[in-house]
Coordinates of C-alpha atoms and ligand atoms in Angstrom, one line a residue:
M1 CA 65.2 22.1 27.6
S2 CA 66.6 25.2 29.5
G3 CA 69.0 24.7 32.4
Y4 CA 67.3 27.3 34.6
V5 CA 66.2 26.0 38.0
L6 CA 64.3 28.0 40.6
A7 CA 64.9 27.3 44.3
I8 CA 62.4 28.3 46.9
D9 CA 64.1 28.9 50.3
Q10 CA 61.4 29.4 52.9
G11 CA 63.3 30.4 56.0
T12 CA 62.6 31.5 59.6
T13 CA 62.7 35.2 59.0
S14 CA 62.2 35.5 55.3
S15 CA 61.1 33.7 52.1
R16 CA 63.5 33.8 49.2
A17 CA 63.4 32.5 45.6
I18 CA 66.6 32.2 43.5
V19 CA 66.9 31.4 39.8
F20 CA 70.1 29.5 39.0
D21 CA 71.4 28.9 35.5
D22 CA 73.0 25.7 34.3
R23 CA 76.4 26.9 35.5
F24 CA 75.0 27.3 39.1
A25 CA 75.2 31.1 38.8
V26 CA 72.5 33.2 40.4
R27 CA 70.4 34.9 37.8
G28 CA 67.7 36.5 39.9
I29 CA 66.6 36.7 43.6
G30 CA 63.4 37.7 45.3
Q31 CA 63.2 38.0 49.1
Q32 CA 60.6 39.1 51.6
E33 CA 60.4 39.2 55.4
F34 CA 57.3 38.3 57.3
D35 CA 55.9 38.9 60.8
Q36 CA 57.1 36.8 63.7
H37 CA 54.4 36.3 66.4
F38 CA 55.4 35.8 70.1
P39 CA 52.0 35.2 71.8
D40 CA 53.5 34.0 75.1
S41 CA 56.9 33.5 76.7
G42 CA 58.9 30.9 74.7
W43 CA 56.2 30.7 72.0
V44 CA 57.0 31.5 68.4
E45 CA 54.5 31.4 65.6
H46 CA 54.2 32.3 61.9
D47 CA 51.0 32.9 60.0
A48 CA 51.2 30.0 57.4
E49 CA 49.3 32.2 54.9
D50 CA 52.2 34.7 55.2
L51 CA 54.7 31.9 54.3
W52 CA 52.6 31.0 51.3
R53 CA 51.9 34.6 50.1
T54 CA 55.6 35.7 50.4
T55 CA 56.7 32.5 48.6
V56 CA 54.5 33.2 45.6
E57 CA 55.6 36.9 45.5
T58 CA 59.3 36.1 45.8
V59 CA 59.1 33.5 43.0
R60 CA 57.5 36.2 40.8
A61 CA 60.2 38.7 41.8
A62 CA 63.0 36.3 41.1
L63 CA 61.6 35.5 37.7
A64 CA 61.3 39.2 36.9
A65 CA 64.8 39.9 38.2
A66 CA 66.2 37.1 36.0
R67 CA 64.1 38.4 33.0
L68 CA 62.6 34.9 32.6
S69 CA 59.1 33.6 32.5
A70 CA 57.8 30.4 34.2
G71 CA 58.1 28.5 30.9
D72 CA 61.8 29.0 31.0
I73 CA 62.2 27.2 34.3
A74 CA 62.9 23.5 34.0
A75 CA 62.1 22.7 37.6
I76 CA 61.5 24.0 41.2
G77 CA 63.4 22.8 44.2
I78 CA 62.2 23.6 47.7
T79 CA 64.2 24.0 50.9
N80 CA 62.6 25.2 54.1
Q81 CA 62.9 26.0 57.8
R82 CA 62.6 22.6 59.4
E83 CA 60.3 21.2 62.1
T84 CA 57.8 24.2 61.9
T85 CA 54.4 22.7 62.0
V86 CA 51.3 23.5 60.0
V87 CA 47.8 21.9 60.2
W88 CA 45.2 22.8 57.6
D89 CA 41.7 21.9 56.5
R90 CA 41.8 19.8 53.3
A91 CA 38.5 21.2 52.1
T92 CA 39.4 24.9 52.3
G93 CA 43.3 24.8 52.4
K94 CA 43.1 27.2 55.4
P95 CA 45.3 26.6 58.5
I96 CA 43.4 25.7 61.7
H97 CA 46.1 27.4 63.8
R98 CA 49.2 29.6 63.2
A99 CA 52.3 27.6 62.3
I100 CA 54.3 26.6 65.4
V101 CA 57.9 27.5 64.7
W102 CA 60.9 25.2 65.5
Q103 CA 62.1 27.6 68.1
D104 CA 58.8 27.3 70.1
R105 CA 59.2 25.8 73.6
R106 CA 55.5 25.4 74.5
T107 CA 55.6 21.6 74.6
A108 CA 58.6 21.5 77.1
A109 CA 56.4 20.1 79.9
R110 CA 55.0 17.4 77.6
C111 CA 58.5 16.4 76.5
A112 CA 59.7 16.3 80.1
Q113 CA 56.7 14.1 81.1
L114 CA 57.4 11.7 78.2
K115 CA 61.1 11.6 79.3
A116 CA 60.1 11.0 82.9
E117 CA 58.0 8.1 81.7
G118 CA 61.1 6.6 80.2
H119 CA 60.3 7.0 76.5
E120 CA 63.5 8.7 75.3
P121 CA 65.7 5.7 74.5
T122 CA 63.0 4.2 72.2
V123 CA 62.3 7.6 70.6
T124 CA 66.0 8.1 69.9
E125 CA 66.4 4.6 68.6
K126 CA 63.5 5.0 66.1
T127 CA 63.7 8.7 65.1
G128 CA 67.4 9.6 65.9
L129 CA 66.1 12.6 67.8
L130 CA 65.6 13.6 71.4
L131 CA 62.5 14.3 73.4
D132 CA 62.7 18.1 72.8
P133 CA 60.0 20.7 71.9
Y134 CA 62.2 21.5 68.9
F135 CA 60.7 18.7 66.8
S136 CA 57.3 18.7 65.1
G137 CA 55.6 15.8 66.8
T138 CA 54.6 17.4 70.1
K139 CA 53.7 20.6 68.3
L140 CA 51.3 18.7 66.1
A141 CA 49.8 17.0 69.2
W142 CA 49.4 20.4 70.9
I143 CA 47.5 21.8 67.9
L144 CA 45.2 18.7 67.8
D145 CA 44.6 18.9 71.5
T146 CA 44.0 22.6 71.7
V147 CA 41.9 23.5 68.6
P148 CA 38.3 22.5 69.4
G149 CA 37.2 19.5 67.5
A150 CA 40.6 19.0 65.8
R151 CA 41.3 15.4 66.9
A152 CA 37.9 14.2 65.7
R153 CA 38.4 16.0 62.4
A154 CA 41.9 14.6 62.0
E155 CA 40.6 11.1 62.5
A156 CA 37.9 11.7 59.9
G157 CA 40.6 12.6 57.4
E158 CA 39.5 16.3 57.2
L159 CA 42.9 17.8 58.3
A160 CA 46.4 17.7 56.9
F161 CA 49.6 18.1 58.8
G162 CA 52.8 19.2 57.2
T163 CA 56.2 20.8 57.6
V164 CA 56.5 24.0 55.5
D165 CA 57.5 22.1 52.4
S166 CA 54.3 20.1 52.5
W167 CA 52.2 23.2 53.1
L168 CA 53.8 25.1 50.2
I169 CA 53.5 22.1 47.8
W170 CA 49.8 21.6 48.7
H171 CA 49.1 25.2 47.6
L172 CA 51.5 25.2 44.7
T173 CA 49.7 22.2 43.3
G174 CA 46.3 23.5 44.0
G175 CA 45.7 20.9 46.7
A176 CA 46.6 18.0 44.4
R177 CA 49.5 16.7 46.4
H178 CA 50.1 16.1 50.2
V179 CA 53.7 15.1 50.2
T180 CA 57.0 15.7 51.9
D181 CA 60.6 14.4 51.6
A182 CA 62.6 12.0 53.8
T183 CA 64.7 14.8 55.4
N184 CA 61.8 16.8 56.5
A185 CA 60.0 13.7 57.7
S186 CA 63.1 12.8 59.7
R187 CA 62.6 15.9 61.9
T188 CA 59.0 15.2 62.9
L189 CA 59.6 12.7 65.8
L190 CA 57.1 10.5 64.0
Y191 CA 59.3 9.0 61.3
N192 CA 61.3 5.8 61.7
I193 CA 64.6 6.7 60.1
R194 CA 65.8 3.1 60.1
E195 CA 62.7 1.5 58.5
G196 CA 61.8 4.5 56.4
C197 CA 58.2 4.8 57.4
W198 CA 55.9 6.6 59.8
D199 CA 56.3 4.8 63.1
Q200 CA 53.2 3.3 64.6
D201 CA 54.5 3.4 68.1
M202 CA 55.4 7.1 67.9
L203 CA 52.0 7.8 66.4
R204 CA 50.4 6.0 69.3
L205 CA 52.6 7.7 71.9
L206 CA 51.5 11.2 70.7
A207 CA 48.0 10.1 69.7
I208 CA 48.4 11.1 66.1
H209 CA 46.1 9.6 63.5
E210 CA 47.9 8.5 60.3
A211 CA 45.3 10.2 58.2
V212 CA 46.9 13.6 58.8
L213 CA 50.3 12.6 57.5
P214 CA 51.8 13.4 54.1
E215 CA 53.3 10.8 51.8
V216 CA 57.1 10.7 52.1
L217 CA 59.2 10.8 48.9
D218 CA 62.9 10.9 47.9
C219 CA 64.5 14.3 47.9
A220 CA 64.6 14.2 44.1
A221 CA 61.1 13.1 43.0
D222 CA 57.9 14.1 41.4
F223 CA 56.3 16.4 44.0
G224 CA 53.7 17.7 41.5
V225 CA 53.4 20.7 39.2
T226 CA 52.5 24.2 40.0
R227 CA 49.0 25.6 39.2
R228 CA 49.3 27.2 35.8
D229 CA 47.7 30.4 36.9
L230 CA 50.2 31.1 39.7
F231 CA 53.3 31.9 37.5
G232 CA 51.9 31.8 34.0
A233 CA 53.0 28.2 33.2
A234 CA 53.0 24.9 35.1
I235 CA 56.5 24.2 36.6
P236 CA 57.3 20.7 37.9
I237 CA 58.5 20.5 41.6
L238 CA 61.3 17.9 41.5
G239 CA 63.4 18.6 44.6
V240 CA 62.8 19.0 48.4
A241 CA 65.1 19.0 51.4
G242 CA 65.1 20.7 54.8
D243 CA 67.5 23.7 55.0
Q244 CA 70.5 22.1 56.7
Q245 CA 70.2 19.0 54.5
A246 CA 69.9 21.1 51.4
A247 CA 73.1 23.0 52.5
T248 CA 74.8 19.6 52.9
V249 CA 73.8 18.7 49.3
G250 CA 74.7 22.2 48.0
Q251 CA 78.2 21.7 49.6
A252 CA 78.4 18.4 47.7
C253 CA 79.1 16.5 51.0
F254 CA 78.2 13.3 49.3
A255 CA 81.0 11.1 50.7
P256 CA 81.1 9.6 54.3
G257 CA 83.3 11.8 56.5
M258 CA 82.5 15.0 54.7
L259 CA 81.3 17.8 57.0
K260 CA 79.5 21.1 56.5
S261 CA 78.9 23.8 59.0
T262 CA 76.6 26.8 58.4
Y263 CA 77.4 29.9 60.4
G264 CA 74.5 32.3 60.7
T265 CA 72.7 33.4 63.8
G266 CA 73.4 29.9 65.1
C267 CA 75.5 27.2 63.6
F268 CA 74.5 23.8 62.3
A269 CA 77.0 21.1 61.5
L270 CA 76.2 17.9 59.6
L271 CA 78.6 15.0 59.1
N272 CA 77.8 12.5 56.3
T273 CA 78.1 9.0 57.9
G274 CA 77.0 7.0 54.8
T275 CA 74.2 4.5 54.5
T276 CA 74.2 3.3 58.1
P277 CA 72.6 5.4 60.9
V278 CA 75.1 6.1 63.7
R279 CA 73.7 6.2 67.2
S280 CA 75.2 9.0 69.1
T281 CA 76.5 8.6 72.7
N282 CA 77.2 12.3 72.8
R283 CA 73.7 13.6 72.4
L284 CA 74.1 14.5 68.7
L285 CA 71.1 13.9 66.5
T286 CA 71.0 11.1 63.9
T287 CA 69.2 12.3 60.9
I288 CA 68.6 11.7 57.2
A289 CA 71.1 13.7 55.1
Y290 CA 69.2 12.9 51.9
R291 CA 67.4 10.0 50.2
L292 CA 68.1 9.6 46.5
D293 CA 66.8 6.7 44.3
G294 CA 65.4 5.1 47.5
E295 CA 68.8 5.0 49.2
V296 CA 69.1 6.8 52.5
T297 CA 72.3 8.6 53.5
Y298 CA 72.5 9.5 57.2
A299 CA 74.2 12.3 59.1
L300 CA 75.2 13.2 62.6
E301 CA 74.0 16.7 63.4
G302 CA 75.0 19.2 66.0
A303 CA 73.6 22.6 66.7
I304 CA 75.2 25.7 68.3
F305 CA 72.6 28.1 69.4
V306 CA 74.8 31.2 69.5
A307 CA 77.3 31.9 66.6
G308 CA 76.6 35.1 64.8
A309 CA 74.3 36.0 67.6
A310 CA 77.4 36.6 69.8
I311 CA 78.5 39.2 67.2
Q312 CA 75.0 40.7 67.3
W313 CA 75.4 41.0 71.1
L314 CA 78.8 42.8 70.7
R315 CA 77.0 45.2 68.4
D316 CA 73.5 45.7 69.9
G317 CA 74.1 44.7 73.5
L318 CA 77.5 46.1 74.3
G319 CA 77.8 48.7 71.5
V320 CA 81.5 47.9 71.0
I321 CA 81.1 47.6 67.2
E322 CA 78.6 49.2 64.7
R323 CA 78.8 46.5 62.0
A324 CA 79.4 42.8 62.3
E325 CA 82.4 42.8 60.0
Q326 CA 84.3 45.2 62.4
S327 CA 84.7 42.3 64.7
A328 CA 87.6 40.9 62.6
A329 CA 89.8 44.0 62.7
L330 CA 89.2 44.4 66.4
A331 CA 90.0 40.8 67.3
A332 CA 93.2 41.0 65.2
E333 CA 94.4 43.6 67.7
A334 CA 93.6 41.7 70.9
D335 CA 96.3 41.4 73.5
P336 CA 97.8 37.9 73.1
N337 CA 98.7 37.8 76.8
Q338 CA 95.1 37.9 77.9
A339 CA 93.1 34.7 78.1
V340 CA 89.5 36.0 77.9
Y341 CA 86.8 33.5 77.2
L342 CA 83.1 34.1 76.4
V343 CA 80.8 31.2 76.9
P344 CA 77.8 32.4 74.9
A345 CA 75.2 30.3 76.7
F346 CA 72.6 33.1 76.3
T347 CA 69.8 30.5 75.8
G348 CA 71.5 27.5 77.3
L349 CA 74.1 25.3 75.6
G350 CA 73.3 22.9 72.7
A351 CA 75.2 19.8 71.6
P352 CA 77.1 18.2 73.1
H353 CA 76.4 19.8 76.4
W354 CA 72.5 20.2 76.2
D355 CA 72.2 22.4 79.2
P356 CA 69.1 24.5 78.7
D357 CA 69.6 26.2 82.1
A358 CA 73.2 27.3 81.6
R359 CA 73.6 31.1 81.1
G360 CA 76.5 33.0 79.5
A361 CA 79.7 34.0 81.2
L362 CA 82.9 35.9 80.6
F363 CA 86.2 34.6 82.2
G364 CA 89.7 36.0 82.5
L365 CA 88.9 39.7 82.7
T366 CA 91.6 42.1 83.9
R367 CA 91.7 45.9 84.1
A368 CA 93.3 45.8 80.6
T369 CA 90.4 43.9 79.0
G370 CA 88.6 46.0 76.4
P371 CA 86.6 45.7 73.2
R372 CA 89.4 44.0 71.3
E373 CA 89.6 41.1 73.7
L374 CA 85.8 40.8 73.8
A375 CA 85.6 40.7 70.0
Q376 CA 88.3 38.0 70.0
A377 CA 86.5 36.0 72.7
A378 CA 83.2 36.2 70.9
L379 CA 84.7 35.0 67.6
E380 CA 86.7 32.3 69.3
S381 CA 83.6 31.0 71.1
V382 CA 82.3 30.1 67.7
C383 CA 85.5 28.1 67.0
F384 CA 85.6 26.4 70.3
Q385 CA 82.0 25.3 70.0
T386 CA 82.7 23.9 66.6
A387 CA 85.6 22.0 68.0
D388 CA 83.4 20.5 70.7
L389 CA 80.9 19.4 68.1
I390 CA 83.5 17.8 65.9
D391 CA 85.1 16.1 68.8
A392 CA 81.6 14.6 69.7
M393 CA 81.1 13.6 66.1
H394 CA 84.4 11.8 66.0
A395 CA 83.7 10.1 69.3
D396 CA 80.5 8.7 67.8
W397 CA 81.9 7.9 64.4
S398 CA 85.3 7.9 62.9
D399 CA 86.3 7.5 59.3
D400 CA 89.5 5.8 58.7
A401 CA 89.9 7.6 55.5
G402 CA 91.9 10.4 57.1
E403 CA 91.6 14.1 57.9
T404 CA 88.5 16.1 58.4
V405 CA 87.8 18.9 56.0
L406 CA 85.1 21.3 57.0
R407 CA 83.1 23.1 54.3
V408 CA 81.6 26.3 55.6
D409 CA 78.9 28.7 54.6
G410 CA 76.6 31.3 56.1
G411 CA 76.9 35.0 56.8
M412 CA 79.8 34.8 59.2
V413 CA 82.3 33.0 56.9
A414 CA 83.1 36.3 55.1
N415 CA 85.2 37.0 58.2
D416 CA 88.7 35.8 57.3
W417 CA 90.1 36.3 60.8
L418 CA 87.3 33.9 62.1
M419 CA 88.1 31.3 59.4
Q420 CA 91.8 31.4 60.2
R421 CA 91.1 31.0 63.9
L422 CA 88.6 28.2 63.2
T423 CA 91.2 26.2 61.2
D424 CA 93.8 26.9 63.9
L425 CA 91.7 25.7 66.8
L426 CA 90.3 22.7 64.8
A427 CA 93.8 21.8 63.6
A428 CA 92.0 20.9 60.3
P429 CA 91.5 22.6 57.0
V430 CA 88.5 24.8 56.4
D431 CA 87.1 25.2 52.9
R432 CA 85.0 28.2 51.9
P433 CA 83.2 27.8 48.5
V434 CA 82.7 30.4 45.8
V435 CA 78.9 30.0 46.0
L436 CA 77.7 30.8 49.5
E437 CA 74.0 30.2 48.6
T438 CA 74.5 26.6 49.4
T439 CA 71.1 25.9 50.8
A440 CA 69.2 27.2 47.7
L441 CA 71.8 25.6 45.5
G442 CA 71.3 22.2 47.1
A443 CA 67.5 22.4 46.5
A444 CA 68.1 23.5 43.0
W445 CA 70.5 20.6 42.3
L446 CA 68.0 18.1 43.5
A447 CA 65.4 19.5 41.1
G448 CA 67.7 20.2 38.2
H449 CA 69.3 16.8 38.3
K450 CA 65.9 15.1 38.5
A451 CA 64.7 17.2 35.5
G452 CA 67.7 16.0 33.6
V453 CA 69.2 19.4 32.9
W454 CA 71.9 19.5 35.6
P455 CA 74.7 17.0 36.1
D456 CA 74.6 13.9 38.3
R457 CA 76.0 13.7 41.8
D458 CA 79.6 13.3 40.7
G459 CA 79.4 15.9 38.1
F460 CA 77.9 18.4 40.5
A461 CA 80.5 17.5 43.2
A462 CA 83.2 18.1 40.6
Q463 CA 81.9 21.5 39.9
W464 CA 81.9 22.6 43.5
R465 CA 84.4 25.5 43.5
L466 CA 86.7 26.5 46.3
D467 CA 87.0 30.2 47.1
R468 CA 89.7 29.7 49.7
R469 CA 91.2 27.0 51.9
F470 CA 92.3 28.0 55.3
E471 CA 95.1 25.9 56.8
P472 CA 96.1 25.6 60.5
A473 CA 99.1 27.7 61.5
M474 CA 98.9 27.8 65.3
A475 CA 101.5 26.1 67.4
E476 CA 100.1 22.9 69.0
D477 CA 100.9 24.0 72.6
Q478 CA 99.1 27.3 72.1
R479 CA 96.1 25.5 70.7
A480 CA 96.1 23.0 73.5
A481 CA 96.3 25.8 76.1
K482 CA 93.4 27.6 74.5
L483 CA 91.2 24.5 74.4
L484 CA 92.0 23.7 78.0
G485 CA 91.0 27.3 79.0
W486 CA 87.7 26.9 77.0
R487 CA 86.8 23.6 78.6
D488 CA 87.4 25.1 82.0
A489 CA 85.2 28.0 81.2
V490 CA 82.4 25.8 80.0
G491 CA 82.7 23.6 83.0
R492 CA 82.2 26.6 85.3
T493 CA 79.2 27.8 83.2
L494 CA 77.1 24.6 83.2
S495 CA 74.1 24.7 85.5
V496 CA 74.0 22.7 88.8
R497 CA 71.9 19.7 87.9
G498 CA 70.8 16.8 89.9
Ligands
ADP1 P1 70.8 33.9 59.4 O1 70.5 33.1 58.1 O2 70.8 33.1 60.6 O3 69.9 35.1 59.5 P2 73.2 34.8 58.1 O4 73.8 33.6 57.4 O5 72.6 35.9 57.3 O6 72.3 34.4 59.3 O7 74.4 35.5 58.9 C1 74.2 36.6 59.7 C2 74.9 36.5 61.0 O8 76.3 36.5 60.8 C3 74.6 37.6 62.0 O9 74.5 37.1 63.3 C4 75.9 38.5 61.9 O10 76.1 39.0 63.2 C5 77.0 37.5 61.5 N1 78.0 38.1 60.7 C6 77.8 38.7 59.4 N2 78.9 39.1 58.9 C7 79.9 38.9 59.9 C8 81.3 39.1 59.9 N3 82.0 39.7 58.9 N4 81.9 38.8 61.1 C9 81.3 38.2 62.1 N5 80.0 37.9 62.0 C10 79.3 38.3 61.0

């Protein structure tokens, strides 16, 4: 059988499909953006039909670009924007409401109420998550409460809920399968990550009827086969993982202590903690990294809201650069005697601070401060935030095996100045792989391995290729002084809370 595997990467702003060959090289890509809907302040929606239509079109485009037909593809792997919530009618396959996107804050009041009632410790114990609108559970409850008749129809078994993977698989298989994988399930607020099942108490708390939920499978499993008429031949769907988990797999972070960080608009870091879930005392999330052959591997996860977005602000807000890559040359010329700090809390601060009301601030300005120092401060803010996340992770869990190595990916890691400053401020090596399509590659590996055409876990990990390792070179006293300055700046930026 061929070693070609197709990854569907259904993201927040675009849908992509990538064909990989059996040496993990990209043979063809299709990509399409779709409309974002902002019906109210803090609300973000996608038309689920757009997600489906662009997925089908990009799969066809990727096959055409690779000059292959569906019959040449051994398997499909799916990775997706996580937490985004779709409810559809089982009889017609039509959504009953637009998809509510992970960024959507409409259920903030509901979450605050549940927190005030004292539910958060139990929720965290069972799901590894926090009572935050980010996760699917309160979004699903909102749809069932808001769409007329939805609750009754849900109880009658007429409706289906899914994250985007489930929605796509339902349609790819012509309605034959209503399934998801353990990583996507672990982001719903409804799944007990310790017991590995939908949690009856969580369902009761949010008044969700079990009839709407998908079956939860391993990340590498039989998710069904595509309708023959879609691509010209039936292709088995054999791998599924949420985007950050797929990147963890694509980075081959299979051993406890391995850490990956993805630097795009925001930044997501996942630390593999092995087969025991670690409870965070630093407000990190406990989540399922992957489930293979029935065995769950857990991760601690931390998110930074503003990473590349700080560079976008330099470009679009301040106009001090025209293209993101110019930030490196500018920062390299910054005056070393100025201690300028940007705390990019444009939309509050994420882990480990979790201060939604904080707003951004610049510290240490003098008459001599200019674009160079601002570029440096923006790039350094990404490093400092990563250092805070890793400190929190190590406070929650430490691996006696030794030093931390960070595997990085995402659009920002092309910036060598940033990578060097990151390793300097972390005082730990930073590894940048050759293949930066780690999210799609992770999904492809899950499927390709299950199909028997790609190597096993160890074989795949052995073929992970380093592009460049960045090693710390900054003097320890300089690093300590910089971190002290950052902590002071963050302390002054946090909102005044009761
Ligand atoms: P996303 O998947 O979130 O859209 P990407 O992984 O495509 O993000 O990365 C894009 C982000 O990376 C943008 O915010 C952009 O400003 C930033 N970026 C891209 N190239 C560079 C660079 N050379 N230096 C700094 N930031 C960069």
